[in-house]
């Protein structure tokens, strides 16, 4: 907040916090700066869909990577759906984010009991009150976004 207050004198602190949170969300969505490795998920033979449980007060922005402990790597497919997905997935292991909190593996893992490792890009949720220290190095950019939106009011 100290990076914002000098530019918006008299602005209520709660309003500044709301704008900082919105600026942090935009920053994370655009830069994918908040990277997170999800806790290992145990595979079930033949099951393609898995639910994610990222950190509290976060939202998943993008799926960055997906692999099973035995070395099977899944290509991340962000955006392709329908026939295009089937065409692009032919002959490959593909992982698709099913917003807001699930992934689909194609083909489904044939073996149970393996660890599925998922890498995600996160952003703060609307109810978040803080974010990780890794975003502190980007504080001036997030503050600039908050100042911009406050001055535009």
CSV table of C-alpha atoms in Angstrom, one decimal:
chain,number,residue,atom,x,y,z
A,1,UNK,CA,0.0,0.0,0.0
A,2,UNK,CA,2.9,2.5,0.6
A,3,UNK,CA,3.6,2.5,-3.2
A,4,UNK,CA,0.0,3.6,-3.9
A,5,UNK,CA,-1.0,6.1,-1.1
A,6,UNK,CA,1.2,9.0,-2.4
A,7,UNK,CA,-0.6,9.0,-5.7
A,8,UNK,CA,-4.2,8.9,-4.3
A,9,UNK,CA,-4.3,11.1,-1.2
A,10,UNK,CA,-7.4,10.8,0.8
A,11,UNK,CA,-8.4,7.5,-0.8
A,12,UNK,CA,-9.8,5.1,1.8
A,13,UNK,CA,-7.5,2.2,2.6
A,14,UNK,CA,-10.1,-0.5,1.8
A,15,UNK,CA,-10.6,1.0,-1.7
A,16,UNK,CA,-6.8,0.9,-2.2
A,17,UNK,CA,-6.7,-2.8,-1.2
A,18,UNK,CA,-9.5,-3.7,-3.6
A,19,UNK,CA,-7.7,-2.1,-6.4
A,20,UNK,CA,-4.4,-3.7,-5.4
A,21,UNK,CA,-6.1,-7.1,-5.5
A,22,UNK,CA,-7.6,-6.4,-8.9
A,23,UNK,CA,-4.2,-5.2,-10.2
A,24,UNK,CA,-2.5,-8.4,-8.8
A,25,UNK,CA,-5.1,-10.6,-10.5
A,26,UNK,CA,-4.5,-8.8,-13.9
A,27,UNK,CA,-0.7,-9.0,-13.4
A,28,UNK,CA,-0.8,-12.7,-12.6
A,29,UNK,CA,-3.2,-13.5,-15.5
A,30,UNK,CA,-1.0,-11.6,-18.0
A,31,UNK,CA,2.4,-12.7,-16.8
A,32,UNK,CA,1.8,-16.1,-15.3
A,33,UNK,CA,4.3,-15.0,-12.6
A,34,UNK,CA,2.7,-17.0,-9.8
A,35,UNK,CA,3.9,-20.6,-10.5
A,36,UNK,CA,2.7,-23.4,-8.3
A,37,UNK,CA,3.3,-27.2,-8.2
A,38,UNK,CA,0.2,-28.9,-7.1
A,39,UNK,CA,0.5,-31.7,-4.4
A,40,UNK,CA,0.9,-35.1,-6.1
A,41,UNK,CA,-2.4,-36.7,-7.1
A,42,UNK,CA,-2.6,-40.5,-7.1
A,43,UNK,CA,-3.7,-41.9,-10.5
A,44,UNK,CA,-6.6,-44.3,-10.9
A,45,UNK,CA,-6.4,-46.8,-13.8
A,46,UNK,CA,-8.7,-45.7,-16.6
A,47,UNK,CA,-9.7,-42.4,-14.9
A,48,UNK,CA,-9.2,-39.4,-17.1
A,49,UNK,CA,-10.6,-36.6,-14.9
A,50,UNK,CA,-8.8,-35.3,-11.8
A,51,UNK,CA,-9.9,-32.5,-9.4
A,52,UNK,CA,-7.3,-29.9,-8.4
A,53,UNK,CA,-7.1,-28.3,-5.0
A,54,UNK,CA,-4.7,-25.3,-5.3
A,55,UNK,CA,-3.8,-23.1,-2.4
A,56,UNK,CA,-6.6,-21.3,-0.5
A,57,UNK,CA,-7.7,-18.0,-1.9
A,58,UNK,CA,-6.3,-18.7,-5.4
A,59,UNK,CA,-7.7,-19.3,-8.9
A,60,UNK,CA,-6.0,-21.3,-11.6
A,61,UNK,CA,-5.0,-19.1,-14.6
A,62,UNK,CA,-3.3,-21.7,-16.7
A,63,UNK,CA,-2.1,-25.3,-16.8
A,64,UNK,CA,1.7,-25.2,-17.3
A,65,UNK,CA,2.7,-28.8,-17.1
A,66,UNK,CA,1.6,-32.3,-16.3
A,67,UNK,CA,3.5,-35.6,-15.9
A,68,UNK,CA,3.2,-39.0,-14.2
A,69,UNK,CA,6.0,-40.2,-12.0
A,70,UNK,CA,7.0,-43.0,-14.3
A,71,UNK,CA,8.1,-40.5,-16.9
A,72,UNK,CA,4.9,-40.2,-19.0
A,73,UNK,CA,4.7,-36.5,-19.9
A,74,UNK,CA,1.5,-34.9,-21.1
A,75,UNK,CA,1.4,-32.1,-23.6
A,76,UNK,CA,-0.5,-29.2,-22.2
A,77,UNK,CA,-3.4,-28.2,-24.5
A,78,UNK,CA,-4.6,-24.7,-23.7
A,79,UNK,CA,-7.6,-23.8,-25.7
A,80,UNK,CA,-8.2,-26.5,-28.4
A,81,UNK,CA,-11.7,-28.1,-28.2
A,82,UNK,CA,-13.8,-30.4,-30.2
A,83,UNK,CA,-12.5,-31.9,-33.5
A,84,UNK,CA,-9.4,-29.7,-33.4
A,85,UNK,CA,-8.5,-31.2,-30.0
A,86,UNK,CA,-8.9,-34.8,-31.2
A,87,UNK,CA,-6.8,-34.0,-34.3
A,88,UNK,CA,-4.0,-32.4,-32.3
A,89,UNK,CA,-4.1,-35.1,-29.6
A,90,UNK,CA,-3.7,-38.0,-32.0
A,91,UNK,CA,-0.9,-40.2,-30.9
A,92,UNK,CA,0.1,-38.0,-27.9
A,93,UNK,CA,-0.5,-37.8,-24.2
A,94,UNK,CA,-2.5,-34.6,-23.7
A,95,UNK,CA,-3.6,-32.8,-20.6
A,96,UNK,CA,-6.4,-30.2,-20.7
A,97,UNK,CA,-7.5,-27.8,-17.9
A,98,UNK,CA,-11.2,-28.1,-17.3
A,99,UNK,CA,-11.9,-24.8,-15.4
A,100,UNK,CA,-12.2,-23.9,-12.7
A,101,UNK,CA,-10.5,-26.8,-10.9
A,102,UNK,CA,-10.0,-30.0,-12.8
A,103,UNK,CA,-7.8,-31.5,-15.5
A,104,UNK,CA,-8.5,-34.2,-18.1
A,105,UNK,CA,-5.8,-36.6,-19.3
A,106,UNK,CA,-6.0,-38.1,-22.8
A,107,UNK,CA,-5.5,-41.0,-22.8
A,108,UNK,CA,-6.4,-41.9,-19.2
A,109,UNK,CA,-3.5,-43.4,-17.3
A,110,UNK,CA,-3.4,-47.2,-17.6
A,111,UNK,CA,-1.8,-47.8,-14.2
A,112,UNK,CA,-3.1,-46.9,-10.7
A,113,UNK,CA,-1.1,-45.6,-7.8
A,114,UNK,CA,1.3,-43.3,-9.7
A,115,UNK,CA,1.9,-39.7,-8.7
A,116,UNK,CA,0.5,-37.1,-11.1
A,117,UNK,CA,2.5,-33.9,-10.9
A,118,UNK,CA,0.7,-30.8,-12.1
A,119,UNK,CA,2.3,-27.3,-12.6
A,120,UNK,CA,-0.1,-24.3,-12.6
A,121,UNK,CA,-0.1,-20.6,-12.9
A,122,UNK,CA,-2.3,-19.0,-10.2
A,123,UNK,CA,-3.7,-15.6,-9.3
A,124,UNK,CA,-5.4,-14.4,-6.1
A,125,UNK,CA,-9.1,-15.0,-5.8
A,126,UNK,CA,-11.5,-12.2,-5.1
A,127,UNK,CA,-11.6,-13.2,-1.4
A,128,UNK,CA,-7.8,-13.2,-1.1
A,129,UNK,CA,-6.2,-11.0,1.6
A,130,UNK,CA,-2.6,-11.7,0.8
A,131,UNK,CA,-0.3,-13.3,-1.9
A,132,UNK,CA,3.0,-15.1,-1.9
A,133,UNK,CA,6.3,-13.5,-1.3
A,134,UNK,CA,7.3,-14.4,-4.9
A,135,UNK,CA,5.1,-11.6,-6.1
A,136,UNK,CA,6.8,-9.0,-3.8
A,137,UNK,CA,9.5,-8.5,-6.5
A,138,UNK,CA,6.7,-7.3,-8.8
A,139,UNK,CA,5.2,-4.9,-6.2
A,140,UNK,CA,5.9,-1.8,-8.2
A,141,UNK,CA,4.1,-3.1,-11.3
A,142,UNK,CA,1.1,-4.3,-9.3
A,143,UNK,CA,1.0,-0.9,-7.5
A,144,UNK,CA,1.1,0.9,-10.8
A,145,UNK,CA,-1.9,-1.0,-12.0
A,146,UNK,CA,-3.8,-0.1,-8.8
A,147,UNK,CA,-2.8,3.6,-9.2
A,148,UNK,CA,-4.0,3.6,-12.8
A,149,UNK,CA,-7.4,2.1,-11.9
A,150,UNK,CA,-7.8,4.4,-8.9
A,151,UNK,CA,-7.0,7.5,-11.0
A,152,UNK,CA,-9.4,6.4,-13.7
A,153,UNK,CA,-12.3,6.5,-11.2
